Coordinates of C-alpha atoms in Angstrom, one line a residue:
X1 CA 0.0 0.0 0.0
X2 CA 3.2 2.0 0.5
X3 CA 3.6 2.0 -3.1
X4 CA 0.3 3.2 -4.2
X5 CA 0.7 5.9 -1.8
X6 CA 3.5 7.1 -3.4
X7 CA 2.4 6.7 -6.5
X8 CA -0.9 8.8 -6.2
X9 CA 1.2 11.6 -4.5
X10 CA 4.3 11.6 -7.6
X11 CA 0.8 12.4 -9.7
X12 CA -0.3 15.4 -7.1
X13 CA 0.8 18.6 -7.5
X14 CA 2.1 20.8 -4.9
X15 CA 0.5 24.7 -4.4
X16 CA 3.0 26.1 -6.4
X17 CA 3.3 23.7 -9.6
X18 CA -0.6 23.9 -9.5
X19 CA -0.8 27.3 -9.5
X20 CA 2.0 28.0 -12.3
X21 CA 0.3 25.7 -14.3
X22 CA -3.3 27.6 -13.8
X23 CA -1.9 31.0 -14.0
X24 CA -3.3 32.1 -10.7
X25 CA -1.3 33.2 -7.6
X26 CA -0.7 30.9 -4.7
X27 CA -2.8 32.9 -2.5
X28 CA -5.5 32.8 -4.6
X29 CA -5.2 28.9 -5.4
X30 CA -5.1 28.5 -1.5
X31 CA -8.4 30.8 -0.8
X32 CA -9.9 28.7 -3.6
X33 CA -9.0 25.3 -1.9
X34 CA -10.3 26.9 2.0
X35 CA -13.6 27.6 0.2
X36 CA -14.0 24.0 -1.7
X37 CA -13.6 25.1 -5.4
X38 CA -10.7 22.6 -5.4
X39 CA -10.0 19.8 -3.6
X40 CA -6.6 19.1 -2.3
X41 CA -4.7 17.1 1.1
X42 CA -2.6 18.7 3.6
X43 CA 1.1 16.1 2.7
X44 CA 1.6 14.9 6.2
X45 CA 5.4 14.8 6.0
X46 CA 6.1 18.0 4.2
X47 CA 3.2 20.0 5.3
X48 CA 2.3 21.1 1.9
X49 CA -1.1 21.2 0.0
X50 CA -0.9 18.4 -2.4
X51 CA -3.4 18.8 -5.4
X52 CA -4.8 16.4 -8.0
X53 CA -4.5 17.8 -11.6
X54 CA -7.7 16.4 -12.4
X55 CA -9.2 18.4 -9.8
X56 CA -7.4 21.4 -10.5
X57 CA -8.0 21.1 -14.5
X58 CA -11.8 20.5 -13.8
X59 CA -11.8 24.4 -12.2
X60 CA -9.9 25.8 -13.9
X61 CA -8.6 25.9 -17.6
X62 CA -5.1 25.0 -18.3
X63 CA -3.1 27.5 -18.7
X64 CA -0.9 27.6 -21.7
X65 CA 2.1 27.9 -21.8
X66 CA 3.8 30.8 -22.3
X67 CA 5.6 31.1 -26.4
X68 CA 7.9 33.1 -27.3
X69 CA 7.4 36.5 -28.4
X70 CA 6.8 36.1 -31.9
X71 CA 6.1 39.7 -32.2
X72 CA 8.8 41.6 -34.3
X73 CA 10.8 44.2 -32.5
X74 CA 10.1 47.9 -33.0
X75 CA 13.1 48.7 -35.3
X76 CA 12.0 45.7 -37.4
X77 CA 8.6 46.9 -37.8
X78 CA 10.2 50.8 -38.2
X79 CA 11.9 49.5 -41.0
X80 CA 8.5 47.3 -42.4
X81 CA 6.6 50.5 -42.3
X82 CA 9.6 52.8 -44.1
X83 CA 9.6 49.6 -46.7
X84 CA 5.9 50.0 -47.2
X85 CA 6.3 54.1 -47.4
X86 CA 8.6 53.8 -50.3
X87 CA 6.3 51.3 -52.0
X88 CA 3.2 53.2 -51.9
X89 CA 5.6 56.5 -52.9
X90 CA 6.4 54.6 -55.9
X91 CA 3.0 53.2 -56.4
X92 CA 1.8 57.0 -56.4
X93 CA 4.0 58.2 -59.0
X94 CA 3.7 55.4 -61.3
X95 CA -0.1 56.5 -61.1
X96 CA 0.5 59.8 -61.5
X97 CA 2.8 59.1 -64.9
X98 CA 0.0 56.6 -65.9
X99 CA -2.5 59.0 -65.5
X100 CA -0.5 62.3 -67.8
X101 CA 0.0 59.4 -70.2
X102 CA -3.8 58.4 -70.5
X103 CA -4.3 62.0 -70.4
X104 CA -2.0 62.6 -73.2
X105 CA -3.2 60.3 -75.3
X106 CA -7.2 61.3 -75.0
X107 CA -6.5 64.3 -76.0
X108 CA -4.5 63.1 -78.8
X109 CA -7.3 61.0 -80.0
X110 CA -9.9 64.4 -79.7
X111 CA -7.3 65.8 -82.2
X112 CA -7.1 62.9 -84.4
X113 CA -11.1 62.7 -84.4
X114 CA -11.8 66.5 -85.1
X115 CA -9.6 66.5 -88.0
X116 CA -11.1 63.3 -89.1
X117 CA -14.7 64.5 -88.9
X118 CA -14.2 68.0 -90.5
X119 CA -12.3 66.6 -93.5
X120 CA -13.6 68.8 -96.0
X121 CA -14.8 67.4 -99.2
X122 CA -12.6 67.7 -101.9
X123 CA -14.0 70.4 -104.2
X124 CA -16.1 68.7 -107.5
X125 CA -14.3 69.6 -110.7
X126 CA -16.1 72.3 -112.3
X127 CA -16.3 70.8 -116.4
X128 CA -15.2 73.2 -117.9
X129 CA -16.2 73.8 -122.0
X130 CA -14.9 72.9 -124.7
X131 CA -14.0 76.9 -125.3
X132 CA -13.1 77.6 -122.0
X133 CA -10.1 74.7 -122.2
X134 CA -8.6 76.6 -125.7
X135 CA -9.0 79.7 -124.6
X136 CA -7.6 78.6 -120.6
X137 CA -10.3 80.6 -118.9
X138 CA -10.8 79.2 -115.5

C-alpha cells in the first residue's frame, strides 16, 4: 500500500506547480481550496497542500504555456513601415505618370477625331467647255 501511496502523490501537484500551471497566484489557489472550489490534502510529512490535476483542471482551464514572443521588435517593424512608405511613394508616381499618359493620349485621340470628322470634301471639278479649255479661262 506504501507503493500506491507514493504513487498517487508523484501524480499530485504541490501549491505552487498547480498554480504555475493555472496562472493564478498561490494565495489565490489556497483561498480557492479553503472555500471548496478545489480539492486538495494537507502532505503529512512536508506539510504542503498536495493537489490532483484532475481536480485542478476541472476548475480551472489550463493554462498555456507561455511562447515566445513572436512579435517583431520595433526597429524591425520601423523599417517594415519605411519599406511599405517607399512602396506606396512609388505606387503614387507610377499613377501619377499613368494617368499624364492616359491624359495625353485622350486628347491626342480628340485631335485625331476632329480633324477626321471635318475633313472637308474635296471640291467637285467644275467641267469646264470645250471653249473655256482653248481659250484657258478658269
Amino acid at each position: 500500500m506504501q507503493t500506491s501511496a507514493r504513487r498517487d502523490s508523484d501524480m499530485m501537484l504541490t501549491l505552487s506547480q498547480a498554480a504555475e500551471a493555472v496562472g493564478i497566484s498561490r494565495s489565490g489557489l489556497l483561498k480557492a481550496i479553503k472555500r471548496g472550489h478545489v480539492s486538495a490534502v494537507r502532505d503529512d510529512v512536508r506539510g504542503q497542500w498536495m493537489i490532483d490535476p484532475a481536480e485542478l483542471f476541472r476548475a480551472y482551464p489550463r493554462q498555456s504555456a507561455p511562447e515566445a514572443d513572436p512579435s517583431p521588435t520595433e526597429a524591425v517593424l520601423a523599417e517594415r513601415v519605411q519599406a511599405l512608405e517607399r512602396l506606396v511613394a512609388s505606387l503614387e508616381d507610377d499613377r501619377r505618370d499613368l494617368r499624364r499618359r492616359l491624359d495625353d493620349e485622350s486628347a491626342e485621340r480628340r485631335r485625331l477625331t476632329v480633324l477626321l470628322t471635318h475633313q472637308s470634301e474635296p471640291p467637285e471639278e467644275q467641267r469646264t467647255s470645250l471653249l473655256d479649255r482653248l481659250f484657258r479661262r478658269g
